[in-house]
Amino acid sequence: MTLLKQLAGIVGPTNVLTDAADLAPYLVEERGLYRGAAQAVVRPGSTEQVAEVVKACAAAGISMVPQGGNTGLCGGGVPSEDGGSVVISTERLNRIRRIDPIDFTLTAEAGCVLVNLQQAAAEVGCLFPLSLGAEGSCRIGGNISTNAGGTNVLRYGNTRDLVLGLEVVLPDGRVWNGLKRLRKDNTGYALQHLFIGAEGTLGIVTAAVLKLFPQPTEIQTALIALTDLDAALVLLARARRASGDAVTGCELIPRIGLELGARHVPGVRDPFEAAHPWYLLLELSSSRPGGLRHALEEMLAEALGEGLAVDAVLADSVEQRRALWRIREAIPEAQKKEGGSIKHDVAVATSLVPEMIRRCTRAVEAAMPGVRVVPFGHLGDGNTHFNLTQPESADKQVFLAQWDRMNRIVHDIVTEMEGSISAEHGIGRLKVAELAHYKPALDLDLMRRLKSAMDPRGLMNPGKILS
Amino acid sequence: MTLLKQLAGIVGPTNVLTDAADLAPYLVEERGLYRGAAQAVVRPGSTEQVAEVVKACAAAGISMVPQGGNTGLCGGGVPSEDGGSVVISTERLNRIRRIDPIDFTLTAEAGCVLVNLQQAAAEVGCLFPLSLGAEGSCRIGGNISTNAGGTNVLRYGNTRDLVLGLEVVLPDGRVWNGLKRLRKDNTGYALQHLFIGAEGTLGIVTAAVLKLFPQPTEIQTALIALTDLDAALVLLARARRASGDAVTGCELIPRIGLELGARHVPGVRDPFEAAHPWYLLLELSSSRPGGLRHALEEMLAEALGEGLAVDAVLADSVEQRRALWRIREAIPEAQKKEGGSIKHDVAVATSLVPEMIRRCTRAVEAAMPGVRVVPFGHLGDGNTHFNLTQPESADKQVFLAQWDRMNRIVHDIVTEMEGSISAEHGIGRLKVAELAHYKPALDLDLMRRLKSAMDPRGLMNPGKILS
């Protein structure tokens, strides 16, 4: 019996896709950066089916590419071009198995779309804090496999910190049941942390127990104008103290980010009369009723009095809050409209972000006169999307041809500053060579030992993370 | 050259202990449960010296036992009786390398005593939240290697959650530098999580970057009397909501725990006029000035009105707060005075704690008439110290001879309820056989694969976790 027939026997013929048109959406990264090929896309409907599919592929020596919502920005879910592998989509594993507002836990299958988990939590008065641009289509298994970050990391942590337990189908088809709802469990090595952030190279996450939190009842949002980047860090530290560590958003926006947004994206407008070099979008939220507004106003009055902040606006309504967030969220979209973008997703220690931005800006401007530096993002996590917009009137392709050269300049500085060349987006296919270049040999050795220990035949998502 | 001479050449002769009297404190677990033997105790003064010591031992094929403050309750830091190994003490690695209140990070060497880190954080207006009974003598390397829990886990997480980066000497003497101050870093497998909680079996932690938090400026503590164990969970969930998730302590105390404390421990007194079957010690803390007292009082008034709580006292001073905590902390001490104790450190999903306590109580009382069940501890984490005090007037040794039988009864129920047989104390030597009995074969297989991948010669802390 051929492998495809075997797979059809496991998941049903309608869930083994082989027609080119059916396969197409599973084989391409959303921006078209990667196009792969595959023998088939298989859509199992249960953990047991995933296990059977993996066993069949392993027996046939066929490599497997796990895929969630296929929203990753590094091509981790896209198969290689050789066409030899089978894509295993988790999209039909979409049940919420349990939700418990006393435990503050949610047990969900890997194919659940993130926004559905947020909503399910809200329905029982809880918050599932993971929040990111792709939340309407990304799936929690992919979030876990890439250790997704987003805008709530400062207060609630990365996806890794939100996972209590995991269920994983191993590369040989055995099912590891680590699906525990425990806050404490010191019985040996922390197996679940192997799989979180491993981008499907060590096994397929099929379900997870996730942490919930009390749903905030008060949210206060301010956009603060600054002349000095270092002041942003002082404001953040003060806001953490003044609010009882209730800072749930802390996003840096440069003047050019606001300008490009106002130029290209409907709904974006500058709320200040004067132009300012930097803006800090600060959001506080808490389930304790009252008090945050006062804490925020007091902190801002003091900062304005000292000249630490130059101006500030506070949102007085949900609409105003959305309008402030729109300024931040519009930046990538606005950059697209302005021509080519060369992107970096870097992190350094929070206190080093200003120095990193200054050094990298000087270096890329020296290397490419006219380049427009648009550094923005999750200041509270030390994570900057250090993005470059092409010089005005430059040719887009000529500019994009500088991608590797610009990456090298930025990543050299970030590495020298003990930072990360991929803060939240992962490695996937995009940064395999970059990782091999920057990771110390010892780290790569340890990673290869883990890969060999868990997937000795190298069948699980080959070519991702490690070449 | 003999190994001991080589080691003396690395760390200096005064830091290679071989006299029986010098060795003694390193070879015994504090309660005397384990006594081991060793060729020597070596006390390196730097990471480089640790690396050289490990290389020398590895070259000689001698096994190594890393040791911090030697306060562990499972014998993880005590060598075996054969006397063949070398104990590597981290006590001289006691520098704080960096502390940064803007970053909210602290970089410390493994031998730093926990209380010193708490104090260093407080001096810059920050909180290092790890807090546990042994904090005056345990060392942070040991806390990391055992993924220590304690009383602040509900709000701040286990030690694992407080670690941003690690420096580790591997079993072959190579130094892995993962000492990054990053909040986000998705560049491959999460190597640091291998070593956290591995009890020194995969390498020796020599330094760590730890997370700090704003120092609380308001602390509110209440002791709440309950008739019903399930009510404790409802109160906890309400307190989390009402306080903006500022519940930093949530400890369960049974009537007998308070009684034994009042009988045996100076300073413990019952603050209520009537006797109540259960008490909940609830503590809220926040760096946001004001408001917690009001939130707590409002929540308690409502609970008392509904009959969910029967009575409550709030601490009005630091002394009163200490007196309430004393009731909780006195329990293990009071149990000792009452004769033999058989202990369990178990966890289940928080919502299952009442059922677990009821089932285990019925089972052990049926198996041993007259046994006094004293279940107490970290309710907010689902972690119960399900301790048994000997029947009145029973023989202590006869009672203690039932240790394994009682463990089997309790651990069977906890395992059936998908719980943990070692919530926060780890495995060490104490629970190696218990782990082999209860862990699924697949988990043990994966753990052995990791051990082989990281320590193929099995020289690092042999006999701990895995036999």
XYZ file of C-alpha atoms in Angstrom, chain A residues 102, chain B residues 229-240 299 306 308:
16
model
C -11.057 28.423 39.406
C -12.238 23.633 51.911
C -13.838 24.418 48.553
C -14.582 27.927 49.773
C -10.832 28.567 49.924
C -10.590 28.223 46.157
C -13.481 30.581 45.542
C -11.888 33.128 47.876
C -8.555 32.814 46.119
C -10.102 33.382 42.692
C -12.042 36.379 44.016
C -8.956 37.799 45.688
C -6.984 37.518 42.465
C -13.948 41.031 49.449
C -22.460 35.028 52.128
C -18.278 31.650 52.406
